Tab-separated table of N, CA and C in Angstrom:
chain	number	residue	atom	x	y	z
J	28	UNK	N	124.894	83.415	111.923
J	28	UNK	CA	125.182	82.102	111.343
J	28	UNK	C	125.891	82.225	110.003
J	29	UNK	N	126.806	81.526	109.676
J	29	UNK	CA	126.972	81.307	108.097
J	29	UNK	C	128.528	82.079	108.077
J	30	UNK	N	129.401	82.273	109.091
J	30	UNK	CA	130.406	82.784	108.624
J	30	UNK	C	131.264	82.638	107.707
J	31	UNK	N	131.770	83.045	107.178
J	31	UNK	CA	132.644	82.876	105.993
J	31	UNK	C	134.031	82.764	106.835
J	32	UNK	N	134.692	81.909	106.114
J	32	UNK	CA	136.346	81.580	106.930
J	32	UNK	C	137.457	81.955	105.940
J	33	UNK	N	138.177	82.530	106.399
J	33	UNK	CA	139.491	83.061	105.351
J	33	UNK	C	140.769	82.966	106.424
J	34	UNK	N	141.494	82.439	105.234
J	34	UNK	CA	142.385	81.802	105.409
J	34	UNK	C	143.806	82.380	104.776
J	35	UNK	N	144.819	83.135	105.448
J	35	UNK	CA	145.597	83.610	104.272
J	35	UNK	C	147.007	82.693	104.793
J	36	UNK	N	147.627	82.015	103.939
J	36	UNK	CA	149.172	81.400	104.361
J	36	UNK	C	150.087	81.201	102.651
J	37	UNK	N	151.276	81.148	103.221
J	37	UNK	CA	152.081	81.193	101.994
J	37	UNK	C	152.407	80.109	101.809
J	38	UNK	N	152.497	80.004	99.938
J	38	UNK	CA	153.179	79.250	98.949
J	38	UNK	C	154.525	79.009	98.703
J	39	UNK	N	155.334	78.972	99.455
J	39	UNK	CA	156.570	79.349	98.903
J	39	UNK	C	157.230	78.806	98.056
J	40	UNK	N	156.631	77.720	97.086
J	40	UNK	CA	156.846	76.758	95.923
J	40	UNK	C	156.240	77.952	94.817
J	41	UNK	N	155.482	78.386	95.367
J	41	UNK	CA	154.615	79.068	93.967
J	41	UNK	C	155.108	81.078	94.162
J	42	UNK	N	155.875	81.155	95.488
J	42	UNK	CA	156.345	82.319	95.464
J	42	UNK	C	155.083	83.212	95.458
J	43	UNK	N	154.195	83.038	96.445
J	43	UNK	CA	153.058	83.757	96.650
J	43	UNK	C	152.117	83.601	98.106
J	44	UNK	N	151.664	84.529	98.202
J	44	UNK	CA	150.276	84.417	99.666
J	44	UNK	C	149.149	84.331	98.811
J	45	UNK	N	148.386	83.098	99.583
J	45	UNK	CA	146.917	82.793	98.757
J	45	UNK	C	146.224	83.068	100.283
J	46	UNK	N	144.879	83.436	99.922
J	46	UNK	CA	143.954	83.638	100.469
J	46	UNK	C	143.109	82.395	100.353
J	47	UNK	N	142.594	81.667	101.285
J	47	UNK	CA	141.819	80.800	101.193
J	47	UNK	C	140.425	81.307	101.581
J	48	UNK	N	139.071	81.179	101.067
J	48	UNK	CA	137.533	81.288	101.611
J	48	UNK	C	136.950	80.091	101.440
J	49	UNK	N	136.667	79.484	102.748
J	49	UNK	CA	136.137	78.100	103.034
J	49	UNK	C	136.515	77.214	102.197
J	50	UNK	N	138.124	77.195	102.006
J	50	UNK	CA	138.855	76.009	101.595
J	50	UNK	C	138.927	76.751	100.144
J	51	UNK	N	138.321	77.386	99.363
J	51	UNK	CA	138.444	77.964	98.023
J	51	UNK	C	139.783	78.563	97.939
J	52	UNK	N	140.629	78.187	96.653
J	52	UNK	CA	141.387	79.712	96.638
J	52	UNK	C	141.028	81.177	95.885
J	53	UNK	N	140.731	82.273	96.613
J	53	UNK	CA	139.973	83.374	96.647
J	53	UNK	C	140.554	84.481	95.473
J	54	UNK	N	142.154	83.944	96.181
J	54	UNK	CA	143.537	85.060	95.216
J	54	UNK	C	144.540	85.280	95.842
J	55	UNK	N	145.778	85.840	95.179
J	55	UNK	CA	146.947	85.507	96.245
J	55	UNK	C	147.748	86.795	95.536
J	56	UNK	N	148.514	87.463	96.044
J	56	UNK	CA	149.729	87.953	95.920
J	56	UNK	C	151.066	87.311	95.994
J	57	UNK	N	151.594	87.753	94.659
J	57	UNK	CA	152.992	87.259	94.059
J	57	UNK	C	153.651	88.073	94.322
J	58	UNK	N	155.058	87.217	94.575
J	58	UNK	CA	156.403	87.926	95.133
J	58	UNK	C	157.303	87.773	94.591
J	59	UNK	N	158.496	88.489	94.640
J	59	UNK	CA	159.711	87.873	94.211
J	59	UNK	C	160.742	87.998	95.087
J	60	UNK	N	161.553	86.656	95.773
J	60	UNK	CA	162.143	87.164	97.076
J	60	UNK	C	164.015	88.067	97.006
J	61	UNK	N	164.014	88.866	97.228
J	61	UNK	CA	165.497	89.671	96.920
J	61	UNK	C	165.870	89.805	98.211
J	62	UNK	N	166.831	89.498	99.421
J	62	UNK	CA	167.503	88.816	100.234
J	62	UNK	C	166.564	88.699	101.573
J	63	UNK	N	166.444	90.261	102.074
J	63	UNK	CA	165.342	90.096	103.682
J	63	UNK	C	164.311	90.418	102.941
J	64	UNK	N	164.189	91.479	101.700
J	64	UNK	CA	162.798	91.828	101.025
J	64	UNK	C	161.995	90.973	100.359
J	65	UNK	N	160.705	91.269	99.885
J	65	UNK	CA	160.009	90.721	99.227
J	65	UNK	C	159.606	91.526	98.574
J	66	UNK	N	159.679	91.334	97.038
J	66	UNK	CA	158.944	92.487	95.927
J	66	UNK	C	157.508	92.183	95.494
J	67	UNK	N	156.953	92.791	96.375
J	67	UNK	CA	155.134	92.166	95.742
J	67	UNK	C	155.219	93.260	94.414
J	68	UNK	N	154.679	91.837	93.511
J	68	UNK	CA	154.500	92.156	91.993
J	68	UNK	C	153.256	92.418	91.503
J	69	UNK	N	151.921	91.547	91.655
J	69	UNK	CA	150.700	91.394	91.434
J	69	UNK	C	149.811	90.628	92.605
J	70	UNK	N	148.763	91.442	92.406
J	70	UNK	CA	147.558	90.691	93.218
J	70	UNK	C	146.545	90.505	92.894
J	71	UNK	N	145.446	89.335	93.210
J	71	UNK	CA	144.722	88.877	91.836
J	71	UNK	C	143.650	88.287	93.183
J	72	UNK	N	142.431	88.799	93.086
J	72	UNK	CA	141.382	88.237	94.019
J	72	UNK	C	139.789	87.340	92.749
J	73	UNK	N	139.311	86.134	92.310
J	73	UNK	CA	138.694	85.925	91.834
J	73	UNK	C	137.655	86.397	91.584
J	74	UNK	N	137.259	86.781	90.528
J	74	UNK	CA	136.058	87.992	90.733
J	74	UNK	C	134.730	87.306	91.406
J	75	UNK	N	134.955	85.970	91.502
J	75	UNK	CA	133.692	85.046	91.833
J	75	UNK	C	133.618	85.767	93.399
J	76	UNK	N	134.906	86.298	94.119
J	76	UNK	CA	134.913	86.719	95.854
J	76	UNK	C	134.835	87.990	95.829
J	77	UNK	N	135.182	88.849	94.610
J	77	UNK	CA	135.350	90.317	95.157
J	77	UNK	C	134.113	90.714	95.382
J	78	UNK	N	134.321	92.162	96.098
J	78	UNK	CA	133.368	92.696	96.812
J	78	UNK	C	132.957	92.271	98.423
J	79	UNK	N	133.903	91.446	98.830
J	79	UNK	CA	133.611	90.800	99.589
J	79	UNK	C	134.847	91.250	100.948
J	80	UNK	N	135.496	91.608	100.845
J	80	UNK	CA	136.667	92.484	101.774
J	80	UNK	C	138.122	91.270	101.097
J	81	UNK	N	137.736	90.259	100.591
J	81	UNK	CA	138.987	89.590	100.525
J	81	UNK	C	140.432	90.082	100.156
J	82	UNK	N	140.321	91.317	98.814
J	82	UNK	CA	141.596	91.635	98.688
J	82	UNK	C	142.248	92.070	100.012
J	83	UNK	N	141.486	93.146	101.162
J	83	UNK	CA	141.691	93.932	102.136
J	83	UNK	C	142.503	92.694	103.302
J	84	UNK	N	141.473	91.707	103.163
J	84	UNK	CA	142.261	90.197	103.977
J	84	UNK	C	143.218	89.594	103.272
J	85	UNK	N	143.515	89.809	102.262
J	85	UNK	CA	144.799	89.199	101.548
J	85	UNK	C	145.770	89.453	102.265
J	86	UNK	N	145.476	91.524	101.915
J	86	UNK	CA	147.037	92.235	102.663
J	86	UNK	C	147.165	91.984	103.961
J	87	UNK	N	146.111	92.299	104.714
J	87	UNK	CA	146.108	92.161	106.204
J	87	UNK	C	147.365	90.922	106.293
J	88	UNK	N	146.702	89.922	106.164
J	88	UNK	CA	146.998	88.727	106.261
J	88	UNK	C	148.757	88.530	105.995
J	89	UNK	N	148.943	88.803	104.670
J	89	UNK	CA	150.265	88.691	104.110
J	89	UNK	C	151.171	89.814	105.015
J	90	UNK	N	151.191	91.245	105.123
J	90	UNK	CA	151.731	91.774	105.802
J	90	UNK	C	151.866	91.552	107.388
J	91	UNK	N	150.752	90.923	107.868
J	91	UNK	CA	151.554	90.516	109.815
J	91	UNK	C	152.098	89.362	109.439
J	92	UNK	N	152.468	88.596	108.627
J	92	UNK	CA	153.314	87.146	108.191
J	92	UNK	C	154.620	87.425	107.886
J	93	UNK	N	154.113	88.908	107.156
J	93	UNK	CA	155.874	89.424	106.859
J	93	UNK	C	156.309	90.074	107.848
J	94	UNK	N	155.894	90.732	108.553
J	94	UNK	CA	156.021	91.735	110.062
J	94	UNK	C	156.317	90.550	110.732
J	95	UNK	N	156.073	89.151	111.057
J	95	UNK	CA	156.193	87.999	111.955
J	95	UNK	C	157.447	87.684	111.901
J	96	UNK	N	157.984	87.423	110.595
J	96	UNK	CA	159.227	86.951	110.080
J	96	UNK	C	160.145	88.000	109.694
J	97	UNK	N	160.040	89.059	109.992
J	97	UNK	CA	160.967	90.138	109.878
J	97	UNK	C	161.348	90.097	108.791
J	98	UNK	N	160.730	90.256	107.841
J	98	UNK	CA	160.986	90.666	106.302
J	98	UNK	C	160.351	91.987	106.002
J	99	UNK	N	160.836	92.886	105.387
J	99	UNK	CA	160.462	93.985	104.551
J	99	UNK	C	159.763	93.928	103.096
J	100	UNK	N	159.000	94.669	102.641
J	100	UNK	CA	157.966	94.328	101.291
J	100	UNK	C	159.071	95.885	100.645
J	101	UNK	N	158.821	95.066	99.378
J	101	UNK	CA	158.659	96.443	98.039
J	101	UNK	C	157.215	96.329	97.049
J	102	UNK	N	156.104	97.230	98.067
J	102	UNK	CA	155.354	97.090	96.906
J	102	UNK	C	154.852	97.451	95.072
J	103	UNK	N	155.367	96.791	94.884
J	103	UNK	CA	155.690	96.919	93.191
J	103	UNK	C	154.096	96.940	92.565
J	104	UNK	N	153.227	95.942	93.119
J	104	UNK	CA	151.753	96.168	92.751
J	104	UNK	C	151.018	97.496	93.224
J	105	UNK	N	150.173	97.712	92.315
J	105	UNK	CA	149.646	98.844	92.439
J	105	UNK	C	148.451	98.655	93.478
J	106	UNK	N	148.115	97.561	93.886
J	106	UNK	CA	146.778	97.457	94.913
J	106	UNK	C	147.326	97.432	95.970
J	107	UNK	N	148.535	96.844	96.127
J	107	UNK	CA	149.280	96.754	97.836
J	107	UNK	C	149.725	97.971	97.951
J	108	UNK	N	150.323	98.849	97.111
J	108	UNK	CA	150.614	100.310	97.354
J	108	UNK	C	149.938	101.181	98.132
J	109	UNK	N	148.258	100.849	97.150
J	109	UNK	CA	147.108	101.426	97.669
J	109	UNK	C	146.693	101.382	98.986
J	110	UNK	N	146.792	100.315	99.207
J	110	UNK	CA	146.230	99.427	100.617
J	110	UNK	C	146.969	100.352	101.938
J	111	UNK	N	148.303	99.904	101.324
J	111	UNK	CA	149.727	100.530	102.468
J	111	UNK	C	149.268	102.004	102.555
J	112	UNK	N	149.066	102.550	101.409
J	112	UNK	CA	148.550	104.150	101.713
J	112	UNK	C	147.500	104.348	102.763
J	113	UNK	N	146.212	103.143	102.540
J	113	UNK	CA	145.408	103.215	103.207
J	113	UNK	C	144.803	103.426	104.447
J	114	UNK	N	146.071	101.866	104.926
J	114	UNK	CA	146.511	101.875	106.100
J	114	UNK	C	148.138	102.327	106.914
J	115	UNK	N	148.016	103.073	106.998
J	115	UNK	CA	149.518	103.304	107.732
J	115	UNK	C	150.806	102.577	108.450
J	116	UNK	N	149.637	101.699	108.987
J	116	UNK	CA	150.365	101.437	110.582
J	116	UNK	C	151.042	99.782	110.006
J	117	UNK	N	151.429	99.851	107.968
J	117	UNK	CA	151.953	98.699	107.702
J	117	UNK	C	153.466	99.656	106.848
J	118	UNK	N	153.185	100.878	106.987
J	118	UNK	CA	154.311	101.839	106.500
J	118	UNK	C	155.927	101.428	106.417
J	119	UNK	N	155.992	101.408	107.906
J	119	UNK	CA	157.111	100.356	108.275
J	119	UNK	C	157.523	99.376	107.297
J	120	UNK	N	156.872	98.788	107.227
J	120	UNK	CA	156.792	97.643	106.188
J	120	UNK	C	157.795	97.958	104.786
J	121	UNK	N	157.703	98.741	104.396
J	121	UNK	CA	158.275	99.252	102.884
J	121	UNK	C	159.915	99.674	103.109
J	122	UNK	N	160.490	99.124	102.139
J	122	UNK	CA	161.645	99.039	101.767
J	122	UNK	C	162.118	99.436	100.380
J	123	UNK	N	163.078	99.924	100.172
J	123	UNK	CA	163.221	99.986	98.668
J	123	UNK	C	164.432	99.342	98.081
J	124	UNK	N	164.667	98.723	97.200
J	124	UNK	CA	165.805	97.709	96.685
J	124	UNK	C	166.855	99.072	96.436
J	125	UNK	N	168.093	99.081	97.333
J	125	UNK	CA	169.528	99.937	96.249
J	125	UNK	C	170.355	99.248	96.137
C-alpha cells in the first residue's frame, strides 16, 4: 500500500526535466538546448526527497525522453555524468559539442 508516484516530464519554458512525487516538485535537471543536443548543466533533487531513488528517476526518466525524441545529451553536470557511468546502456546517449 502507499506507493509513491513519480512523475518525470519536461519544461521547456523553464529549459528543464522536473521530477514530480505525488504532484510535488521533487527536482529537475537543467539544460541548455544547442541544435539536436542538449547540454545538461545542473541537477538539483529537494533534500526534503533525497534518499529516496528520485535523483536515479530523474535520469531514468529524462534520458528515455531524450532517446524518444532523438536528441543527444552533453553531460556537463557532474551527477548525470555519474549516473551515465553507472549505467551504460544510456552511453549512446553522449555527444560532445565541436
Amino acid at each position: 500500500m502507499g506507493g509513491v508516484s513519480m512523475l518525470v516530464e519536461e519544461n521547456a519554458a523553464k529549459h528543464r526535466y522536473e521530477i514530480l512525487v505525488d504532484d510535488a516538485l521533487a527536482g529537475f535537471t537543467a539544460y541548455l538546448p544547442r541544435g539536436e543536443a542538449l547540454v545538461f548543466t545542473h541537477t538539483e533533487v529537494d533534500p526534503a526527497f533525497q534518499g529516496m531513488g528520485v535523483g536515479s528517476a530523474l535520469m531514468r526518466g529524462t534520458l528515455e525522453q531524450v532517446r524518444a525524441q532523438g536528441q543527444r545529451i552533453v553531460p556537463q553536470c557532474p551527477f548525470m555524468a555519474a549516473f551515465i557511468k553507472r549505467h551504460p546502456e544510456y552511453a549512446d546517449l553522449v555527444t560532445s559539442l565541436t
